[in-house]
Amino acid sequence: MEELCRVGAAAPLRGDVEEPKQGSVLFLGGNEVKSSAVVKYSSAPPQAAFARLQEKTDLKLPPANWLRESAKLGPAGTTILGNNKKSKPFSSFGMAYDFIDSVGNDVDVVSDSENIKKLLKIPYSKSHVSMAVHRIGRTLLLDELDIQELFMRSSQTGDWTWLKEFYQRLIDQKWQRKKKSKEHWYQKAILSKFLYYSINGDGAAQPVPSTSKQHQEGPVSGESDEAGRSSWPAPFEMPSSLSEDPGASNQGLKNDFVRNILWTFEDIHMLVGSNMPIFGGGRYPAVSLRLRDNNKPINVLTGIDYWLDNLICNVPELVMCFHVNGIVQKYEMIKTEDIPNLENSNFSTKVIKDIAQNILSFLKSNCTKEGHTYWLFKASGSDIVKLYDLTTLCEETEDKYQNPFTMPVAILLYKVACNMMLKKNQNKKHYGTIRTLLLNCLKLLDNGRHPQIIASANYMLSELFQLDEPKKEDSTDFPINGNSDESYSEEEEEMPDSDENGSYSNSSDPPDDNKAVAIIKSVGELSVPEKYKSVHRIRPSCAFPVCHGTEERCRLVLNYVLEGLKSVDSSVKKEGDLPAADPSTPIPLKYEDESTSGGPECLEKQMALFLDKMGSFQKGKHCSQSGMIPGSWQYKMKLQLILKSSKAYYVLSDAAMILQKYGRALRYIKLALQCHDTYCCLCASMLPEVLVFLCQCLTLCGDIQLMLAQNANNRAAYLEEYNYQTKEDQEILHSLHRESRCQVFAWATDLSTDLECQLSVSCKCYEAAYEILLFSNLKNQNPEQHIQVLKRMGNIRNEIGVFYMNQAAAVQTERLGNKNVSTTEQQLWKKSFSCFEEGIQNFESIDDATNAALLLCNTGRLMRICAQAHCATEGDFKREFSPEEALYYNKAVDYYLKALRSLGKRDVHPAVWDSVNWELSTTYFTMATLQQDYAPLSRKAQEQIEKEVSEAMKKSLKYCDVDTVSARQPLCQYRAATIHHRLASMYHSCLRNQVGDEHLRKQHRVLADLHYSKAVRLFQLLKDAPCEFLRVQLERVAFAEFQMASQNSSAGKLKTLFGALDIMVKAKGAFQLIRKELVAESEQKSKDKSSAENVSPNDSPTGLNKEEVLKLLSIFESRMSFLLLQSIKLLTSTKKKIGGINEEEVVLKTNKQVYSLLLRATANKSMTLLERIEVILNLLEQLAQNNEASHGGIQ
């Protein structure tokens, strides 16, 4: 027989296509029965036309071609004559393996056509029926279970003794083997010769050697008892035969039918194997040829036999040759649809249909447990049909492998699951079915005998769980209860139907039937339409389990992975050479303390070793400590299982990271990387996707180490999470340690208590990921991954740079009296600067302008810290703004300007833009302030310093945005007001100290006045700076006094005096704010005293500096007193010269009155601050009214 196409789609037809049009409907007898047959595979040669034999041809004489190969018969010689060949016990499995797509879903029954015919003839026949039934999904596999053959084997080998004892105890106590009669062999011999004659075509009998008598009387075509028995496999003592090759076709699992046909009979879909000879000739393209003894009329059984054979093979005509004692008499042609109406052979096709539906319903309702072997048995001459569960009976014996169906069933479950897995992406609804198939397969297998299938099945189970799917889809991907016919129960409890619907109950049967699963009490019931139609559906319990979260899903995956690893490890023979390790003993997770860690230098060495090892992986170096042979199934399977566990641990780590369980996240990523380490040790060449996954692991590890560094307060809790280990994790580690030491990534996954070390480890993780992308040329294929790694590298370098910068600032603060900058500070500056520089390069390489600007901004801040470190800390009288300070401040300015250029415009990132502008403004302001306060007069002229200060202040103003509404706007307004105040003070000071050059003096006077007025306007906008506002106003008064001193005319002096008094009146707003705050503070204190609750000395609603207020108030009182006195003197001496006598007298009178009140108030030392403020406000109110009244009188 030609070799069959193996698992997958239906094999292409070989030889001529024998079927008529697919899906044809035959109308048979008076009753319409739907039947269609599609030939899925045929190994028959082109159809030969049959030769009509001449009358009187003696079939007892062999033809010349008897039992010889013939071109017409095809290469197999006797293939076409195999119509009576004994059905092999595993024939349905051979077909199922070849048409795996059909099993479990579309097909109801897979079987030899002889078994189908035997079942459908049960109500008409007294002969015994013995069949093995197996369920795979919704498909039933039927095989002949030859009890006689089995028990002959049992007597010789000791196998099946349990079944023999059971059979003898319950069914046939006096069992003995029945021998076949001479008549049987005689009939087989003349049939064989008749078929050879029909093909030969010459009709001439040729003389044959004298041994031909043996052919006539003995078995034909190798059909001896021994040959028949040899088709039964031994129980599987040698696991290698199937574990090494699950698709092996030995052990009787070969599909050796001439044809495999998909037969649809009514609503029943069957995959049938047939060996019936089909010839050409006659009125139709195909006929079946039969030999009949003319003395024996055709009975119902023969008629059903012929009819079903023709239906199954879609043959429209039957040719019968009649003989008497081997001498040919005549031929007769009969249409297939006429067969049920032949004389002495009448039968109803509708009844046959009912029998088929009843038997299928009976079997489907009772053969519910997948993987179990059921035995359908009817004793010879009995009307009772019984169904036994042989698996349950076998389990009562010592060895379940006494059942030789165990392995073929397990293999088939595995193959069907494999086939569905190939299509899993198209049909996630089948995941539940695949899982059930695999779990039932695993129940049948023994780890010691079939480690490969167990490992593979566990790996497939782990593959069903999508680790990378979004969490929200957990409960929506799979139907919880599918009502499809393929949903069946693996743990189905029997639910007997009610009696009126055909009882399967055996409650009324004799006690010796209590082992039967179900019983048909009379074969006559099978002819009753829908007698055994099941009223209940099998419960759909193969739904895919709903995982309530990532951790549960990953834990299921790891559980299957562990079972797979155990199977692989147990099959590796060199286990005895390994150092003993107890999987129940925890493998310590290294905990690193800062006292023992080697610091960044040690980390560099470990990193170099890691990259060197990664390079060796790329070159194809690998080593396994357990002695697994590269290329073996153990080697391939362990690689897949290890990679799956690594992915599961990665997902667990990522989930823990989201939950902020950083200790747990580090433990899981450590396990993921240990898995990856072992994978690297075993794998000859790293696949690109595996390297990308390694980059993801290292990136996540870097993230975790960074978060641990940023959350140092919870270190104890993280340590506890990190050191916890489940038994499952320990056992997986034990399996990993069989192959490698798992220390390649130890540098990345140790939990350190040192902040600097954690940041360095995080950085090295990102660098390692980047290096892998570089040397494996994966950068361009994975641009997103590349960008993410570079972003993280930039970020961690910023973090480390800030860490070193803060350390430098702390050292600087502690330095106190020591004037010189320490070497430690300089080292920290260098480290910080280097980190910022590398980070900027990372961000610029991926065009991330915003982050590059932030790092440039931080570099500017570092420069300012360097500048601060160079300022002299000795007595302020010696302090001067040093060149080093100027250098570093200018460098800071350069970095801030670069940051602005990097951003380009505010729209890119307004918050960062505003922040950089503010820092730049602050730098210019600090420079200007230091130059103003600690003028470097020993190196520069006063004029140059003033010019530089002025320029710096103006630049500070340029980058100080007072108009944009934001949280920073009040700060900007305060800064701008302060700058104007300082500039005004500087020009005021220049004016005081400058002699000569009247033009310059006038310019300074105008600038001072301009900046004072701008400062006042800005301070007035602020509601929390009354003291600053008051100080500016007092300086303006002093500026007016200075101007008045240089004036000669009384009118000019009076004008300046009134201008100064007007400035003082405008300070009223500041005093009102101060009063408001003092009143609020007073009310709070009295409230606290009355409630007597937790009075805190610092419990003040304001941040008012009372000392400053007192100081400014005293100055204000003295300047007001001075101005009033001067105005009184001037007004008195010049009152005759000024027009508008009335107004002048009013002003004089008011000023005298205010002056008098002011003198009394200042003389009274017992007045409180609030009272003094009230007096000043009252006096200013009077002056304000006076000013309004005299506005036109004194110009």
PDB file of N, CA, C and O in Angstrom, residues 331-352:
ATOM      1  N   TYR A 331     -24.465 -14.543 -14.168  1.00  0.00           N
ATOM      2  CA  TYR A 331     -24.239 -13.214 -13.581  1.00  0.00           C
ATOM      3  C   TYR A 331     -25.571 -12.478 -13.472  1.00  0.00           C
ATOM      4  O   TYR A 331     -26.479 -12.698 -14.285  1.00  0.00           O
ATOM      5  N   GLU A 332     -25.695 -11.584 -12.478  1.00  0.00           N
ATOM      6  CA  GLU A 332     -26.910 -10.769 -12.329  1.00  0.00           C
ATOM      7  C   GLU A 332     -26.508  -9.364 -11.894  1.00  0.00           C
ATOM      8  O   GLU A 332     -25.662  -9.186 -11.021  1.00  0.00           O
ATOM      9  N   MET A 333     -27.099  -8.329 -12.517  1.00  0.00           N
ATOM     10  CA  MET A 333     -26.809  -6.923 -12.187  1.00  0.00           C
ATOM     11  C   MET A 333     -27.962  -6.364 -11.337  1.00  0.00           C
ATOM     12  O   MET A 333     -29.115  -6.488 -11.731  1.00  0.00           O
ATOM     13  N   ILE A 334     -27.633  -5.723 -10.228  1.00  0.00           N
ATOM     14  CA  ILE A 334     -28.654  -5.161  -9.341  1.00  0.00           C
ATOM     15  C   ILE A 334     -28.260  -3.737  -8.984  1.00  0.00           C
ATOM     16  O   ILE A 334     -27.128  -3.476  -8.570  1.00  0.00           O
ATOM     17  N   LYS A 335     -29.224  -2.808  -9.134  1.00  0.00           N
ATOM     18  CA  LYS A 335     -28.968  -1.424  -8.711  1.00  0.00           C
ATOM     19  C   LYS A 335     -28.918  -1.365  -7.187  1.00  0.00           C
ATOM     20  O   LYS A 335     -29.650  -2.099  -6.511  1.00  0.00           O
ATOM     21  N   THR A 336     -28.107  -0.443  -6.678  1.00  0.00           N
ATOM     22  CA  THR A 336     -27.943  -0.335  -5.223  1.00  0.00           C
ATOM     23  C   THR A 336     -29.277  -0.045  -4.536  1.00  0.00           C
ATOM     24  O   THR A 336     -29.598  -0.636  -3.504  1.00  0.00           O
ATOM     25  N   GLU A 337     -30.089   0.831  -5.147  1.00  0.00           N
ATOM     26  CA  GLU A 337     -31.353   1.179  -4.483  1.00  0.00           C
ATOM     27  C   GLU A 337     -32.359   0.035  -4.498  1.00  0.00           C
ATOM     28  O   GLU A 337     -33.363   0.056  -3.779  1.00  0.00           O
ATOM     29  N   ASP A 338     -32.090  -1.010  -5.342  1.00  0.00           N
ATOM     30  CA  ASP A 338     -33.003  -2.167  -5.390  1.00  0.00           C
ATOM     31  C   ASP A 338     -32.630  -3.244  -4.385  1.00  0.00           C
ATOM     32  O   ASP A 338     -33.417  -4.182  -4.169  1.00  0.00           O
ATOM     33  N   ILE A 339     -31.434  -3.153  -3.807  1.00  0.00           N
ATOM     34  CA  ILE A 339     -30.968  -4.214  -2.897  1.00  0.00           C
ATOM     35  C   ILE A 339     -31.946  -4.425  -1.732  1.00  0.00           C
ATOM     36  O   ILE A 339     -32.261  -5.573  -1.388  1.00  0.00           O
ATOM     37  N   PRO A 340     -32.490  -3.352  -1.078  1.00  0.00           N
ATOM     38  CA  PRO A 340     -33.392  -3.604   0.060  1.00  0.00           C
ATOM     39  C   PRO A 340     -34.680  -4.344  -0.321  1.00  0.00           C
ATOM     40  O   PRO A 340     -35.376  -4.858   0.565  1.00  0.00           O
ATOM     41  N   ASN A 341     -34.991  -4.467  -1.628  1.00  0.00           N
ATOM     42  CA  ASN A 341     -36.254  -5.111  -2.051  1.00  0.00           C
ATOM     43  C   ASN A 341     -36.051  -6.491  -2.663  1.00  0.00           C
ATOM     44  O   ASN A 341     -36.980  -7.056  -3.242  1.00  0.00           O
ATOM     45  N   LEU A 342     -34.809  -7.033  -2.543  1.00  0.00           N
ATOM     46  CA  LEU A 342     -34.550  -8.357  -3.111  1.00  0.00           C
ATOM     47  C   LEU A 342     -35.376  -9.415  -2.389  1.00  0.00           C
ATOM     48  O   LEU A 342     -35.672  -9.298  -1.182  1.00  0.00           O
ATOM     49  N   GLU A 343     -35.699 -10.499  -3.123  1.00  0.00           N
ATOM     50  CA  GLU A 343     -36.473 -11.598  -2.534  1.00  0.00           C
ATOM     51  C   GLU A 343     -35.678 -12.228  -1.398  1.00  0.00           C
ATOM     52  O   GLU A 343     -34.463 -12.416  -1.511  1.00  0.00           O
ATOM     53  N   ASN A 344     -36.334 -12.522  -0.310  1.00  0.00           N
ATOM     54  CA  ASN A 344     -35.730 -13.118   0.905  1.00  0.00           C
ATOM     55  C   ASN A 344     -34.794 -12.160   1.645  1.00  0.00           C
ATOM     56  O   ASN A 344     -34.140 -12.541   2.606  1.00  0.00           O
ATOM     57  N   SER A 345     -34.680 -10.942   1.121  1.00  0.00           N
ATOM     58  CA  SER A 345     -33.735 -10.000   1.754  1.00  0.00           C
ATOM     59  C   SER A 345     -34.375  -8.633   1.947  1.00  0.00           C
ATOM     60  O   SER A 345     -33.693  -7.622   1.906  1.00  0.00           O
ATOM     61  N   ASN A 346     -35.683  -8.615   2.140  1.00  0.00           N
ATOM     62  CA  ASN A 346     -36.362  -7.330   2.305  1.00  0.00           C
ATOM     63  C   ASN A 346     -35.998  -6.676   3.647  1.00  0.00           C
ATOM     64  O   ASN A 346     -36.005  -7.339   4.683  1.00  0.00           O
ATOM     65  N   PHE A 347     -35.652  -5.401   3.620  1.00  0.00           N
ATOM     66  CA  PHE A 347     -35.438  -4.648   4.866  1.00  0.00           C
ATOM     67  C   PHE A 347     -35.756  -3.182   4.603  1.00  0.00           C
ATOM     68  O   PHE A 347     -35.719  -2.723   3.467  1.00  0.00           O
ATOM     69  N   SER A 348     -36.098  -2.474   5.680  1.00  0.00           N
ATOM     70  CA  SER A 348     -36.460  -1.050   5.551  1.00  0.00           C
ATOM     71  C   SER A 348     -35.220  -0.185   5.756  1.00  0.00           C
ATOM     72  O   SER A 348     -34.540  -0.277   6.788  1.00  0.00           O
ATOM     73  N   THR A 349     -34.938   0.659   4.787  1.00  0.00           N
ATOM     74  CA  THR A 349     -33.781   1.561   4.941  1.00  0.00           C
ATOM     75  C   THR A 349     -34.025   2.568   6.055  1.00  0.00           C
ATOM     76  O   THR A 349     -33.087   3.012   6.719  1.00  0.00           O
ATOM     77  N   LYS A 350     -35.287   2.927   6.282  1.00  0.00           N
ATOM     78  CA  LYS A 350     -35.619   3.868   7.352  1.00  0.00           C
ATOM     79  C   LYS A 350     -35.285   3.277   8.712  1.00  0.00           C
ATOM     80  O   LYS A 350     -34.820   3.967   9.613  1.00  0.00           O
ATOM     81  N   VAL A 351     -35.522   1.954   8.858  1.00  0.00           N
ATOM     82  CA  VAL A 351     -35.187   1.270  10.120  1.00  0.00           C
ATOM     83  C   VAL A 351     -33.673   1.282  10.326  1.00  0.00           C
ATOM     84  O   VAL A 351     -33.195   1.518  11.433  1.00  0.00           O
ATOM     85  N   ILE A 352     -32.934   1.043   9.238  1.00  0.00           N
ATOM     86  CA  ILE A 352     -31.460   1.082   9.347  1.00  0.00           C
ATOM     87  C   ILE A 352     -31.017   2.471   9.818  1.00  0.00           C
ATOM     88  O   ILE A 352     -30.138   2.620  10.671  1.00  0.00           O
TER      89      ILE A 352
END
